[in-house]
């Protein structure tokens, strides 16, 4: 076996250290990429209400008020939770912006439980505003066409 000169030993050690640093940098970069792409989305009713209040037509807002907007969004969350519970074994199709059954459920619950009646168009306007809020937080993807 041949002995390494001190200069060769330092060069080999420096190369090994450089390779190690490159590998560590690559691992850190990949982890940062993975974490940023899987960041958890957080839906906040308070944020959704604030967004909808700024998004709604003034006439609709005058009819509903902040309490009405909050009530609609809270009942929609309740509806979606119940829908998910009933269909846990199957895929649940959710349409942002409020589809017929959701709007009917929200209208019925608010009338029955709160003794207040909201126009269906006003409920839809709030849910459409919520859909725009969901887009801004990155929670809505591209529309999907269902195959028959």
Short mmCIF file of C-alpha atoms in Angstrom, two decimals:
data_model
loop_
_atom_site.label_atom_id
_atom_site.label_comp_id
_atom_site.label_asym_id
_atom_site.label_seq_id
_atom_site.Cartn_x
_atom_site.Cartn_y
_atom_site.Cartn_z
CA UNK A 1 0.00 0.00 0.00
CA UNK A 2 1.32 3.41 -0.90
CA UNK A 3 1.28 6.30 1.52
CA UNK A 4 -0.61 9.45 0.61
CA UNK A 5 1.21 12.68 0.69
CA UNK A 6 -0.23 15.30 3.05
CA UNK A 7 -1.31 17.38 0.05
CA UNK A 8 -3.21 14.41 -1.48
CA UNK A 9 -4.90 13.60 1.84
CA UNK A 10 -6.12 17.19 2.21
CA UNK A 11 -7.38 17.23 -1.40
CA UNK A 12 -9.29 13.92 -0.96
CA UNK A 13 -10.79 15.12 2.34
CA UNK A 14 -11.86 18.41 0.73
CA UNK A 15 -13.50 16.55 -2.18
CA UNK A 16 -15.36 14.21 0.18
CA UNK A 17 -16.58 17.17 2.23
CA UNK A 18 -17.74 18.96 -0.93
CA UNK A 19 -19.67 15.86 -2.09
CA UNK A 20 -21.26 15.53 1.35
CA UNK A 21 -22.35 19.18 1.33
CA UNK A 22 -23.87 18.82 -2.16
CA UNK A 23 -25.83 15.73 -1.05
CA UNK A 24 -27.11 17.54 2.07
CA UNK A 25 -28.09 20.60 0.00
CA UNK A 26 -30.01 18.39 -2.46
CA UNK A 27 -31.87 16.67 0.38
CA UNK A 28 -32.81 19.99 2.00
CA UNK A 29 -33.99 21.37 -1.36
CA UNK A 30 -36.17 18.30 -2.04
CA UNK A 31 -37.69 18.43 1.45
CA UNK A 32 -38.47 22.12 1.08
CA UNK A 33 -40.14 21.44 -2.29
CA UNK A 34 -42.18 18.57 -0.84
CA UNK A 35 -43.37 20.59 2.15
CA UNK A 36 -44.39 23.62 0.11
CA UNK A 37 -46.48 21.53 -2.29
CA UNK A 38 -48.33 19.68 0.48
CA UNK A 39 -49.01 22.62 2.76
CA UNK A 40 -52.26 22.08 4.59
CA UNK A 41 -55.07 24.36 3.47
CA UNK A 42 -57.06 25.92 6.26
CA UNK A 43 -60.65 27.02 5.76
CA UNK A 44 -61.71 29.66 8.23
CA UNK A 45 -65.36 30.59 8.55
CA UNK A 46 -64.28 34.01 9.85
CA UNK A 47 -62.08 34.55 6.79
CA UNK A 48 -64.80 33.27 4.45
CA UNK A 49 -67.33 35.64 6.03
CA UNK A 50 -64.95 38.58 5.72
CA UNK A 51 -64.25 37.72 2.08
CA UNK A 52 -67.95 37.29 1.27
CA UNK A 53 -68.83 40.59 2.94
CA UNK A 54 -66.38 42.40 0.69
CA UNK A 55 -67.49 40.43 -2.36
CA UNK A 56 -71.28 40.68 -2.09
CA UNK A 57 -73.50 43.10 -3.94
CA UNK A 58 -74.55 45.88 -1.54
CA UNK A 59 -78.27 45.07 -1.94
CA UNK A 60 -77.70 41.44 -0.99
CA UNK A 61 -75.53 42.51 1.93
CA UNK A 62 -78.24 44.93 3.11
CA UNK A 63 -80.80 42.10 3.12
CA UNK A 64 -78.60 39.54 4.87
CA UNK A 65 -76.24 41.52 7.07
CA UNK A 66 -73.09 40.02 8.51
CA UNK A 67 -75.08 37.64 10.72
CA UNK A 68 -76.97 36.26 7.73
CA UNK A 69 -73.79 35.70 5.72
CA UNK A 70 -72.21 33.87 8.67
CA UNK A 71 -75.36 31.80 9.20
CA UNK A 72 -75.38 30.70 5.54
CA UNK A 73 -71.71 29.72 5.57
CA UNK A 74 -72.00 27.86 8.88
CA UNK A 75 -74.97 25.85 7.63
CA UNK A 76 -73.09 25.04 4.44
CA UNK A 77 -70.17 23.69 6.48
CA UNK A 78 -72.65 21.65 8.53
CA UNK A 79 -74.23 20.34 5.32
CA UNK A 80 -70.86 19.29 3.87
CA UNK A 81 -69.84 17.57 7.10
CA UNK A 82 -73.08 15.59 7.12
CA UNK A 83 -72.69 14.72 3.45
CA UNK A 84 -69.19 13.43 4.09
CA UNK A 85 -70.35 11.38 7.09
CA UNK A 86 -73.16 9.70 5.14
CA UNK A 87 -70.96 8.85 2.16
CA UNK A 88 -67.70 8.07 3.92
CA UNK A 89 -67.38 4.73 2.08
CA UNK A 90 -67.80 6.43 -1.34
CA UNK A 91 -66.36 9.47 -3.01
CA UNK A 92 -68.17 12.68 -2.18
CA UNK A 93 -68.74 15.15 -4.99
CA UNK A 94 -68.69 18.74 -3.78
CA UNK A 95 -69.45 21.67 -6.02
CA UNK A 96 -68.00 25.01 -4.92
CA UNK A 97 -70.48 27.82 -5.29
CA UNK A 98 -73.48 25.94 -3.98
CA UNK A 99 -75.42 23.38 -5.92
CA UNK A 100 -79.15 22.75 -5.61
CA UNK A 101 -79.27 20.30 -2.70
CA UNK A 102 -76.90 22.43 -0.58
CA UNK A 103 -78.89 25.61 -1.19
CA UNK A 104 -82.18 23.84 -0.40
CA UNK A 105 -80.73 22.38 2.80
CA UNK A 106 -79.34 25.74 3.95
CA UNK A 107 -82.62 27.54 3.20
CA UNK A 108 -84.64 24.89 5.04
CA UNK A 109 -82.40 24.83 8.13
CA UNK A 110 -82.26 28.61 8.49
CA UNK A 111 -86.04 28.91 8.14
CA UNK A 112 -86.76 26.03 10.52
CA UNK A 113 -84.10 26.73 13.17
CA UNK A 114 -83.82 30.52 13.07
CA UNK A 115 -87.26 31.59 11.85
CA UNK A 116 -85.69 33.71 9.11
CA UNK A 117 -86.26 33.37 5.37
CA UNK A 118 -83.54 34.22 2.87
CA UNK A 119 -84.02 34.44 -0.86
CA UNK A 120 -82.41 31.50 -2.68
CA UNK A 121 -80.56 33.94 -4.95
CA UNK A 122 -79.02 35.60 -1.88
CA UNK A 123 -77.88 32.22 -0.52
CA UNK A 124 -76.34 31.40 -3.89
CA UNK A 125 -74.59 34.79 -3.98
CA UNK A 126 -72.97 34.10 -0.60
CA UNK A 127 -71.91 30.60 -1.69
CA UNK A 128 -70.47 31.96 -4.94
CA UNK A 129 -68.46 34.45 -2.87
CA UNK A 130 -67.28 31.59 -0.71
CA UNK A 131 -66.18 29.73 -3.85
CA UNK A 132 -64.08 32.74 -4.84
CA UNK A 133 -62.59 32.71 -1.32
CA UNK A 134 -61.74 29.01 -1.75
CA UNK A 135 -59.98 29.81 -5.02
CA UNK A 136 -57.89 32.52 -3.33
CA UNK A 137 -56.64 30.08 -0.67
CA UNK A 138 -55.90 27.43 -3.30
CA UNK A 139 -58.58 24.97 -2.21
CA UNK A 140 -60.36 24.71 -5.58
CA UNK A 141 -58.95 22.95 -8.59
CA UNK A 142 -59.95 23.07 -12.20
CA UNK A 143 -63.55 22.09 -13.04
CA UNK A 144 -63.90 18.38 -13.68
CA UNK A 145 -66.23 16.92 -16.26
CA UNK A 146 -67.92 13.82 -14.98
CA UNK A 147 -67.94 10.88 -17.35
CA UNK A 148 -71.20 9.04 -17.88
#
